[in-house]
Amino acid sequence: MQKRKREDAEEGMEIVWQTPANPPEPQDYIFRNGRRHVRPYYFEFISHVKNRWVGKTIVDLFAEEFKGRPYDYYVTAVKCGRIQVDGEIVPVSYIVKSSQKISHFLHRHEPPVMALGVSVLQKEPDVLTICKPASVPVHPCGQYRKNTVVGILQAEHGLAPLFPVHRLDRLVSGLLILARNASKADLFRQQIEAGLVKKQYIAKVVGEFPEDEQIVDANVDYNPREGRSTAEVRDTSSDTPAKGKTACTKFTRISTNGTHSIVLCEPITGRSHQIRVHLQYTGHPIANDMLYLSEHITDRSAGGMSADRAAVKSHHSIKSSFYDKCLDEYEENSGDEFSIDPMCTNCPNLVPRG
């Protein structure tokens, strides 16, 4: 599938719409102030009508399900054909039906990541081993498509197709193995499911971590709406089923200076944010993990965390003012590097709002 041109009905603009089949290219990226940005691009999102959508008007459907844009935007998008049903322009009062295909053509802005390269450590015919930088998601998800490990490797190294064998959280750096064909990926999957693959992580945590080996056996309950997990101990004496999935992690202290500790983390199971939430549960969250650092953490070690809590509050303040300064700078200078779309709710900014 190739990029396809169409003329916007209302604005008379000739636009090149991209689909997932269009690979990222080196010129898609803008580097500024230590960050890798993606030049905004036109993209076609395709979805099929879900049962809960049936019977709603096309505008109400989008306004209720995709609240990131105002109601008036969706009215205009339907009128000018940027939202279509089964490839056809429909009126704003159109009632959607089961199994129909809905296309949303929009000007897409991706969040920035750190301007670190993806280092290829070893390239074999069937396997690629790389060092994933922090802040970059592994594969397309949410607002990210080109600003991903897979996208950057395709754009800057010409490596495609790639099949991630395992994932690391967006904020985590480390060794990442990708298969270069589907059969090799399936072989790795079988080995992981059979327990033949072990993972080790090293984390810098808050406080003086206990010297003895710690095993945390606490369920992990992931809330996709909030994007975070919580830990809970299984109560064997109760008939009430636990909310989360069983999870177990082994921790071994490598070193400590009294304020922070370096800890070896070995997950026995693999749940969303397992290591992060289990470290939080011990009272020793990862030192720069803003999602799980909390002023209300119960410290289970002998020493308190008042100094670290004060540092967290200070870090929040510094982070907020730094982000505001960067955003102001981007808004002032970004418009000259890409064409402005008159309907886009993010233009003229390079960084997406929200």
mmCIF file of C-alpha atoms in Angstrom:
data_model
loop_
_atom_site.group_PDB
_atom_site.id
_atom_site.type_symbol
_atom_site.label_atom_id
_atom_site.label_comp_id
_atom_site.label_asym_id
_atom_site.label_seq_id
_atom_site.Cartn_x
_atom_site.Cartn_y
_atom_site.Cartn_z
ATOM 1 C CA MET A 1 0.000 0.000 0.000
ATOM 2 C CA GLN A 2 1.413 3.366 -0.994
ATOM 3 C CA LYS A 3 0.868 6.873 0.249
ATOM 4 C CA ARG A 4 -2.214 8.176 -1.472
ATOM 5 C CA LYS A 5 -3.063 11.710 -2.464
ATOM 6 C CA ARG A 6 -6.471 13.255 -2.093
ATOM 7 C CA GLU A 7 -7.743 16.808 -2.115
ATOM 8 C CA ASP A 8 -9.363 18.060 1.069
ATOM 9 C CA ALA A 9 -12.952 18.914 0.119
ATOM 10 C CA GLU A 10 -13.255 22.057 2.185
ATOM 11 C CA GLU A 11 -9.768 23.558 2.073
ATOM 12 C CA GLY A 12 -8.812 22.551 -1.494
ATOM 13 C CA MET A 13 -5.507 21.180 -0.165
ATOM 14 C CA GLU A 14 -3.665 18.344 -1.862
ATOM 15 C CA ILE A 15 -2.698 16.030 0.999
ATOM 16 C CA VAL A 16 -0.579 12.874 1.072
ATOM 17 C CA TRP A 17 -2.222 10.485 3.523
ATOM 18 C CA GLN A 18 -0.085 7.821 5.140
ATOM 19 C CA THR A 19 -1.142 4.395 6.378
ATOM 20 C CA PRO A 20 0.659 1.858 8.639
ATOM 21 C CA ALA A 21 2.219 0.437 5.467
ATOM 22 C CA ASN A 22 4.305 3.583 4.910
ATOM 23 C CA PRO A 23 7.717 3.112 6.559
ATOM 24 C CA PRO A 24 9.359 5.880 8.632
ATOM 25 C CA GLU A 25 12.161 7.726 6.810
ATOM 26 C CA PRO A 26 15.219 9.664 8.115
ATOM 27 C CA GLN A 27 13.763 13.030 7.055
ATOM 28 C CA ASP A 28 10.713 12.399 9.264
ATOM 29 C CA TYR A 29 12.698 13.348 12.369
ATOM 30 C CA ILE A 30 13.606 16.755 13.813
ATOM 31 C CA PHE A 31 16.303 16.956 16.520
ATOM 32 C CA ARG A 32 16.125 19.830 18.942
ATOM 33 C CA ASN A 33 17.348 20.483 22.500
ATOM 34 C CA GLY A 34 18.247 16.852 23.144
ATOM 35 C CA ARG A 35 14.921 15.536 21.879
ATOM 36 C CA ARG A 36 13.846 13.570 18.843
ATOM 37 C CA HIS A 37 10.646 14.965 17.332
ATOM 38 C CA VAL A 38 8.585 13.584 14.476
ATOM 39 C CA ARG A 39 7.599 15.947 11.701
ATOM 40 C CA PRO A 40 3.755 16.012 11.805
ATOM 41 C CA TYR A 41 2.182 13.926 9.060
ATOM 42 C CA TYR A 42 -1.212 13.005 7.645
ATOM 43 C CA PHE A 43 -2.425 9.602 8.746
ATOM 44 C CA GLU A 44 -5.436 7.379 8.149
ATOM 45 C CA PHE A 45 -6.833 5.671 11.246
ATOM 46 C CA ILE A 46 -9.113 2.752 10.413
ATOM 47 C CA SER A 47 -11.523 1.044 12.812
ATOM 48 C CA HIS A 48 -14.606 -1.128 12.531
ATOM 49 C CA VAL A 49 -17.867 -0.317 14.285
ATOM 50 C CA LYS A 50 -18.101 -1.885 17.743
ATOM 51 C CA ASN A 51 -21.415 -3.057 19.180
ATOM 52 C CA ARG A 52 -21.652 -0.099 21.565
ATOM 53 C CA TRP A 53 -21.262 2.313 18.620
ATOM 54 C CA VAL A 54 -24.231 0.977 16.662
ATOM 55 C CA GLY A 55 -27.158 3.412 16.480
ATOM 56 C CA LYS A 56 -25.125 6.534 17.279
ATOM 57 C CA THR A 57 -24.573 9.383 14.884
ATOM 58 C CA ILE A 58 -21.093 9.529 13.416
ATOM 59 C CA VAL A 59 -20.350 12.820 15.210
ATOM 60 C CA ASP A 60 -21.647 11.668 18.607
ATOM 61 C CA LEU A 61 -19.654 8.464 18.283
ATOM 62 C CA PHE A 62 -16.370 10.336 17.882
ATOM 63 C CA ALA A 63 -17.199 12.982 20.488
ATOM 64 C CA GLU A 64 -17.989 10.316 23.109
ATOM 65 C CA GLU A 65 -15.253 7.803 22.291
ATOM 66 C CA PHE A 66 -12.367 10.123 21.363
ATOM 67 C CA LYS A 67 -12.491 13.082 23.726
ATOM 68 C CA GLY A 68 -9.114 14.503 22.788
ATOM 69 C CA ARG A 69 -10.703 16.870 20.274
ATOM 70 C CA PRO A 70 -13.685 19.242 20.597
ATOM 71 C CA TYR A 71 -17.153 18.428 19.272
ATOM 72 C CA ASP A 72 -16.957 21.132 16.601
ATOM 73 C CA TYR A 73 -13.829 19.525 15.152
ATOM 74 C CA TYR A 74 -15.707 16.271 14.497
ATOM 75 C CA VAL A 75 -18.614 18.138 12.874
ATOM 76 C CA THR A 76 -16.218 19.840 10.455
ATOM 77 C CA ALA A 77 -14.225 16.622 9.886
ATOM 78 C CA VAL A 78 -17.368 14.748 8.829
ATOM 79 C CA LYS A 79 -18.572 17.577 6.572
ATOM 80 C CA CYS A 80 -15.279 17.853 4.674
ATOM 81 C CA GLY A 81 -14.679 14.109 4.417
ATOM 82 C CA ARG A 82 -11.906 13.650 6.934
ATOM 83 C CA ILE A 83 -14.166 11.162 8.675
ATOM 84 C CA GLN A 84 -15.695 8.625 6.291
ATOM 85 C CA VAL A 85 -17.806 5.477 6.523
ATOM 86 C CA ASP A 86 -16.953 2.609 4.159
ATOM 87 C CA GLY A 87 -14.925 5.050 2.067
ATOM 88 C CA GLU A 88 -17.814 7.464 1.555
ATOM 89 C CA ILE A 89 -18.531 10.979 2.844
ATOM 90 C CA VAL A 90 -21.655 10.945 5.037
ATOM 91 C CA PRO A 91 -23.813 13.677 6.658
ATOM 92 C CA VAL A 92 -23.275 14.603 10.313
ATOM 93 C CA SER A 93 -26.620 12.973 11.175
ATOM 94 C CA TYR A 94 -25.543 9.594 9.717
ATOM 95 C CA ILE A 95 -26.334 6.618 12.003
ATOM 96 C CA VAL A 96 -23.546 4.015 12.073
ATOM 97 C CA LYS A 97 -24.308 0.330 11.550
ATOM 98 C CA SER A 98 -22.633 -2.876 12.620
ATOM 99 C CA SER A 99 -19.376 -3.986 10.902
ATOM 100 C CA GLN A 100 -18.910 -0.754 8.957
ATOM 101 C CA LYS A 101 -15.385 0.574 8.391
ATOM 102 C CA ILE A 102 -14.702 4.062 9.683
ATOM 103 C CA SER A 103 -11.710 6.079 8.488
ATOM 104 C CA HIS A 104 -10.370 9.155 10.248
ATOM 105 C CA PHE A 105 -7.854 11.200 8.256
ATOM 106 C CA LEU A 106 -5.925 13.544 10.537
ATOM 107 C CA HIS A 107 -2.744 15.562 10.951
ATOM 108 C CA ARG A 108 -0.789 13.512 13.458
ATOM 109 C CA HIS A 109 1.647 14.938 16.032
ATOM 110 C CA GLU A 110 3.754 12.446 18.030
ATOM 111 C CA PRO A 111 5.237 13.116 21.486
ATOM 112 C CA PRO A 112 9.023 13.655 21.526
ATOM 113 C CA VAL A 113 11.544 11.176 22.942
ATOM 114 C CA MET A 114 15.164 11.617 23.979
ATOM 115 C CA ALA A 115 17.499 12.158 21.020
ATOM 116 C CA LEU A 116 19.498 8.994 21.670
ATOM 117 C CA GLY A 117 20.378 6.567 18.911
ATOM 118 C CA VAL A 118 19.273 2.943 18.954
ATOM 119 C CA SER A 119 22.591 1.068 19.107
ATOM 120 C CA VAL A 120 22.766 -2.198 17.157
ATOM 121 C CA LEU A 121 24.893 -4.571 19.267
ATOM 122 C CA GLN A 122 24.681 -7.677 17.100
ATOM 123 C CA LYS A 123 23.017 -8.370 13.756
ATOM 124 C CA GLU A 124 22.426 -11.963 12.714
ATOM 125 C CA PRO A 125 20.325 -13.387 9.873
ATOM 126 C CA ASP A 126 17.419 -14.218 12.213
ATOM 127 C CA VAL A 127 18.061 -12.101 15.307
ATOM 128 C CA LEU A 128 18.811 -8.449 16.075
ATOM 129 C CA THR A 129 20.158 -7.393 19.482
ATOM 130 C CA ILE A 130 20.028 -3.691 20.321
ATOM 131 C CA CYS A 131 20.348 -1.300 23.247
ATOM 132 C CA LYS A 132 16.998 0.426 23.769
ATOM 133 C CA PRO A 133 17.292 4.022 25.022
ATOM 134 C CA ALA A 134 14.994 5.285 27.761
ATOM 135 C CA SER A 135 11.834 7.217 26.792
ATOM 136 C CA VAL A 136 11.302 5.319 23.509
ATOM 137 C CA PRO A 137 8.486 2.739 23.254
ATOM 138 C CA VAL A 138 9.354 -0.556 21.581
ATOM 139 C CA HIS A 139 6.626 -0.635 18.931
ATOM 140 C CA PRO A 140 3.724 1.518 17.698
ATOM 141 C CA CYS A 141 1.204 2.190 20.463
ATOM 142 C CA GLY A 142 -1.024 5.052 21.534
ATOM 143 C CA GLN A 143 0.368 8.330 20.184
ATOM 144 C CA TYR A 144 3.637 6.740 19.031
ATOM 145 C CA ARG A 145 4.354 5.244 15.611
ATOM 146 C CA LYS A 146 7.581 6.658 14.163
ATOM 147 C CA ASN A 147 9.113 7.578 17.538
ATOM 148 C CA THR A 148 9.527 3.898 18.453
ATOM 149 C CA VAL A 149 12.431 1.456 18.480
ATOM 150 C CA VAL A 150 10.961 -0.397 15.501
ATOM 151 C CA GLY A 151 10.320 2.868 13.606
ATOM 152 C CA ILE A 152 13.788 4.312 14.245
ATOM 153 C CA LEU A 153 15.534 1.057 13.269
ATOM 154 C CA GLN A 154 13.576 1.011 10.014
ATOM 155 C CA ALA A 155 14.255 4.681 9.227
ATOM 156 C CA GLU A 156 17.930 4.884 10.212
ATOM 157 C CA HIS A 157 19.175 1.318 9.685
ATOM 158 C CA GLY A 158 16.834 -0.038 7.008
ATOM 159 C CA LEU A 159 15.938 -2.982 9.258
ATOM 160 C CA ALA A 160 12.479 -4.399 8.547
ATOM 161 C CA PRO A 161 10.437 -6.382 9.240
ATOM 162 C CA LEU A 162 11.186 -6.763 12.943
ATOM 163 C CA PHE A 163 9.309 -8.838 15.528
ATOM 164 C CA PRO A 164 9.861 -7.795 19.162
ATOM 165 C CA VAL A 165 10.491 -10.915 21.247
ATOM 166 C CA HIS A 166 9.920 -9.090 24.531
ATOM 167 C CA ARG A 167 9.237 -5.516 25.604
ATOM 168 C CA LEU A 168 10.711 -2.960 27.952
ATOM 169 C CA ASP A 169 8.643 -0.124 29.406
ATOM 170 C CA ARG A 170 8.947 3.122 27.480
ATOM 171 C CA LEU A 171 10.981 4.743 30.273
ATOM 172 C CA VAL A 172 13.336 1.763 30.690
ATOM 173 C CA SER A 173 16.650 1.308 28.864
ATOM 174 C CA GLY A 174 18.372 -2.012 28.250
ATOM 175 C CA LEU A 175 19.033 -5.007 26.078
ATOM 176 C CA LEU A 176 16.289 -5.792 23.579
ATOM 177 C CA ILE A 177 16.087 -8.819 21.298
ATOM 178 C CA LEU A 178 14.074 -8.683 18.080
ATOM 179 C CA ALA A 179 13.443 -11.526 15.669
ATOM 180 C CA ARG A 180 13.845 -10.810 11.964
ATOM 181 C CA ASN A 181 11.203 -13.282 10.822
ATOM 182 C CA ALA A 182 7.977 -14.760 12.177
ATOM 183 C CA SER A 183 9.299 -18.311 12.639
ATOM 184 C CA LYS A 184 12.210 -17.153 14.823
ATOM 185 C CA ALA A 185 9.837 -14.977 16.858
ATOM 186 C CA ASP A 186 7.609 -18.001 17.465
ATOM 187 C CA LEU A 187 10.607 -20.046 18.612
ATOM 188 C CA PHE A 188 11.560 -17.351 21.126
ATOM 189 C CA ARG A 189 7.932 -17.203 22.317
ATOM 190 C CA GLN A 190 7.960 -20.955 23.007
ATOM 191 C CA GLN A 191 11.219 -20.665 24.972
ATOM 192 C CA ILE A 192 9.870 -17.787 27.076
ATOM 193 C CA GLU A 193 6.623 -19.660 27.811
ATOM 194 C CA ALA A 194 8.645 -22.750 28.821
ATOM 195 C CA GLY A 195 10.623 -20.700 31.345
ATOM 196 C CA LEU A 196 13.919 -21.111 29.484
ATOM 197 C CA VAL A 197 14.589 -17.360 29.362
ATOM 198 C CA LYS A 198 15.530 -15.290 32.419
ATOM 199 C CA LYS A 199 15.624 -11.511 32.672
ATOM 200 C CA GLN A 200 17.669 -9.319 34.987
ATOM 201 C CA TYR A 201 17.246 -5.603 35.617
ATOM 202 C CA ILE A 202 19.304 -3.143 37.639
ATOM 203 C CA ALA A 203 17.502 -0.265 39.358
ATOM 204 C CA LYS A 204 18.532 2.712 41.462
ATOM 205 C CA VAL A 205 16.013 2.942 44.284
ATOM 206 C CA VAL A 206 15.203 5.339 47.095
ATOM 207 C CA GLY A 207 16.557 4.588 50.580
ATOM 208 C CA GLU A 208 18.776 1.882 52.072
ATOM 209 C CA PHE A 209 17.521 -1.382 50.615
ATOM 210 C CA PRO A 210 17.722 -4.415 52.976
ATOM 211 C CA GLU A 211 20.949 -6.378 52.728
ATOM 212 C CA ASP A 212 19.262 -9.781 52.656
ATOM 213 C CA GLU A 213 17.616 -11.097 49.494
ATOM 214 C CA GLN A 214 14.006 -9.935 49.269
ATOM 215 C CA ILE A 215 11.243 -11.900 47.532
ATOM 216 C CA VAL A 216 8.049 -9.962 46.897
ATOM 217 C CA ASP A 217 5.049 -12.225 46.270
ATOM 218 C CA ALA A 218 2.211 -9.767 45.692
ATOM 219 C CA ASN A 219 -0.495 -9.694 43.047
ATOM 220 C CA VAL A 220 -0.206 -6.961 40.430
ATOM 221 C CA ASP A 221 -3.426 -5.293 39.326
ATOM 222 C CA TYR A 222 -2.930 -3.158 36.205
ATOM 223 C CA ASN A 223 -5.417 -0.372 35.491
ATOM 224 C CA PRO A 224 -5.166 0.470 31.755
ATOM 225 C CA ARG A 225 -7.291 3.597 32.159
ATOM 226 C CA GLU A 226 -4.851 5.064 34.693
ATOM 227 C CA GLY A 227 -1.799 3.455 33.090
ATOM 228 C CA ARG A 228 -0.454 2.146 36.407
ATOM 229 C CA SER A 229 -0.456 -0.940 38.621
ATOM 230 C CA THR A 230 -1.075 -1.627 42.295
ATOM 231 C CA ALA A 231 0.263 -4.479 44.442
ATOM 232 C CA GLU A 232 -1.711 -6.575 46.901
ATOM 233 C CA VAL A 233 -0.710 -9.526 49.101
ATOM 234 C CA ARG A 234 -2.678 -12.695 48.523
ATOM 235 C CA ASP A 235 -4.782 -13.659 51.547
ATOM 236 C CA THR A 236 -4.913 -17.466 51.606
ATOM 237 C CA SER A 237 -7.390 -17.464 54.498
ATOM 238 C CA SER A 238 -10.007 -15.484 52.588
ATOM 239 C CA ASP A 239 -12.457 -16.770 50.002
ATOM 240 C CA THR A 240 -12.487 -13.406 48.238
ATOM 241 C CA PRO A 241 -10.561 -13.683 44.966
ATOM 242 C CA ALA A 242 -7.634 -11.303 44.501
ATOM 243 C CA LYS A 243 -8.070 -8.579 41.907
ATOM 244 C CA GLY A 244 -4.676 -8.735 40.266
ATOM 245 C CA LYS A 245 -2.546 -11.415 38.662
ATOM 246 C CA THR A 246 -0.072 -13.462 40.660
ATOM 247 C CA ALA A 247 3.393 -11.906 40.539
ATOM 248 C CA CYS A 248 6.750 -12.592 42.148
ATOM 249 C CA THR A 249 10.071 -10.716 42.003
ATOM 250 C CA LYS A 250 13.433 -11.418 43.655
ATOM 251 C CA PHE A 251 15.556 -8.425 44.711
ATOM 252 C CA THR A 252 19.226 -8.411 45.732
ATOM 253 C CA ARG A 253 21.039 -5.315 46.951
ATOM 254 C CA ILE A 254 24.252 -4.599 45.042
ATOM 255 C CA SER A 255 25.309 -1.439 46.884
ATOM 256 C CA THR A 256 24.000 1.526 48.889
ATOM 257 C CA ASN A 257 25.171 4.939 50.052
ATOM 258 C CA GLY A 258 22.416 5.267 52.621
ATOM 259 C CA THR A 259 20.338 7.601 50.481
ATOM 260 C CA HIS A 260 19.940 5.388 47.408
ATOM 261 C CA SER A 261 20.626 1.739 46.621
ATOM 262 C CA ILE A 262 21.508 -0.206 43.490
ATOM 263 C CA VAL A 263 19.357 -3.328 43.307
ATOM 264 C CA LEU A 264 19.374 -6.418 41.068
ATOM 265 C CA CYS A 265 15.796 -7.275 40.079
ATOM 266 C CA GLU A 266 14.832 -10.728 38.787
ATOM 267 C CA PRO A 267 11.168 -11.098 37.818
ATOM 268 C CA ILE A 268 9.833 -14.628 38.263
ATOM 269 C CA THR A 269 6.637 -13.638 36.435
ATOM 270 C CA GLY A 270 6.058 -10.892 33.904
ATOM 271 C CA ARG A 271 3.266 -8.425 34.676
ATOM 272 C CA SER A 272 2.755 -4.825 33.612
ATOM 273 C CA HIS A 273 5.017 -2.553 35.715
ATOM 274 C CA GLN A 274 5.775 -5.523 37.995
ATOM 275 C CA ILE A 275 9.268 -4.485 39.107
ATOM 276 C CA ARG A 276 8.279 -0.842 39.533
ATOM 277 C CA VAL A 277 5.208 -1.558 41.641
ATOM 278 C CA HIS A 278 6.941 -4.284 43.699
ATOM 279 C CA LEU A 279 9.772 -1.882 44.539
ATOM 280 C CA GLN A 280 7.196 0.727 45.520
ATOM 281 C CA TYR A 281 5.530 -1.900 47.704
ATOM 282 C CA THR A 282 8.802 -2.513 49.591
ATOM 283 C CA GLY A 283 9.032 1.227 50.302
ATOM 284 C CA HIS A 284 11.977 1.652 47.926
ATOM 285 C CA PRO A 285 10.592 2.955 44.595
ATOM 286 C CA ILE A 286 12.852 3.593 41.638
ATOM 287 C CA ALA A 287 14.534 6.933 42.259
ATOM 288 C CA ASN A 288 13.339 8.748 39.123
ATOM 289 C CA ASP A 289 10.059 6.889 38.545
ATOM 290 C CA MET A 290 7.569 9.747 38.791
ATOM 291 C CA LEU A 291 4.613 7.375 38.318
ATOM 292 C CA TYR A 292 5.319 5.347 41.454
ATOM 293 C CA LEU A 293 7.113 7.866 43.658
ATOM 294 C CA SER A 294 4.625 9.016 46.242
ATOM 295 C CA GLU A 295 4.640 11.116 49.380
ATOM 296 C CA HIS A 296 2.333 8.542 50.938
ATOM 297 C CA ILE A 297 4.501 5.446 50.504
ATOM 298 C CA THR A 298 4.860 3.396 53.676
ATOM 299 C CA ASP A 299 8.578 2.838 54.269
ATOM 300 C CA ARG A 300 9.129 -0.752 55.360
ATOM 301 C CA SER A 301 12.865 -0.246 56.000
ATOM 302 C CA ALA A 302 14.398 0.958 59.256
ATOM 303 C CA GLY A 303 15.193 4.455 58.022
ATOM 304 C CA GLY A 304 12.714 7.145 57.044
ATOM 305 C CA MET A 305 12.304 8.753 53.650
ATOM 306 C CA SER A 306 11.576 12.341 54.591
ATOM 307 C CA ALA A 307 14.624 13.683 52.736
ATOM 308 C CA ASP A 308 13.719 11.720 49.640
ATOM 309 C CA ARG A 309 10.124 12.886 49.794
ATOM 310 C CA ALA A 310 11.317 16.464 49.910
ATOM 311 C CA ALA A 311 13.496 15.731 46.893
ATOM 312 C CA VAL A 312 10.489 14.323 45.049
ATOM 313 C CA LYS A 313 8.479 17.513 45.648
ATOM 314 C CA SER A 314 11.411 19.606 44.457
ATOM 315 C CA HIS A 315 11.862 17.406 41.384
ATOM 316 C CA HIS A 316 8.169 17.768 40.483
ATOM 317 C CA SER A 317 8.504 21.555 40.608
ATOM 318 C CA ILE A 318 11.699 21.627 38.538
ATOM 319 C CA LYS A 319 10.265 19.188 36.008
ATOM 320 C CA SER A 320 7.104 21.252 35.573
ATOM 321 C CA SER A 321 8.886 24.564 35.029
ATOM 322 C CA PHE A 322 11.420 22.953 32.652
ATOM 323 C CA TYR A 323 8.620 21.423 30.582
ATOM 324 C CA ASP A 324 6.744 24.728 30.396
ATOM 325 C CA LYS A 325 9.900 26.508 29.216
ATOM 326 C CA CYS A 326 10.533 23.886 26.527
ATOM 327 C CA LEU A 327 6.923 23.968 25.378
ATOM 328 C CA ASP A 328 7.020 27.765 25.006
ATOM 329 C CA GLU A 329 10.177 27.464 22.929
ATOM 330 C CA TYR A 330 8.675 24.770 20.705
ATOM 331 C CA GLU A 331 5.538 26.816 20.117
ATOM 332 C CA GLU A 332 7.606 29.828 19.062
ATOM 333 C CA ASN A 333 9.904 27.996 16.672
ATOM 334 C CA SER A 334 8.202 24.880 15.358
ATOM 335 C CA GLY A 335 5.879 26.260 12.705
ATOM 336 C CA ASP A 336 8.640 26.957 10.194
ATOM 337 C CA GLU A 337 9.662 23.286 9.907
ATOM 338 C CA PHE A 338 6.409 21.783 8.642
ATOM 339 C CA SER A 339 3.259 22.840 6.844
ATOM 340 C CA ILE A 340 0.417 24.015 9.079
ATOM 341 C CA ASP A 341 -2.911 22.260 8.718
ATOM 342 C CA PRO A 342 -5.864 24.649 9.247
ATOM 343 C CA MET A 343 -8.046 21.912 10.792
ATOM 344 C CA CYS A 344 -5.415 20.433 13.092
ATOM 345 C CA THR A 345 -6.062 20.872 16.824
ATOM 346 C CA ASN A 346 -2.302 20.723 17.564
ATOM 347 C CA CYS A 347 -0.826 23.055 14.904
ATOM 348 C CA PRO A 348 1.244 25.170 14.859
ATOM 349 C CA ASN A 349 2.980 23.391 17.766
ATOM 350 C CA LEU A 350 5.430 20.583 17.161
ATOM 351 C CA VAL A 351 4.654 18.984 20.508
ATOM 352 C CA PRO A 352 1.103 17.577 20.775
ATOM 353 C CA ARG A 353 -1.114 19.166 23.393
ATOM 354 C CA GLY A 354 -2.163 17.143 26.428
#
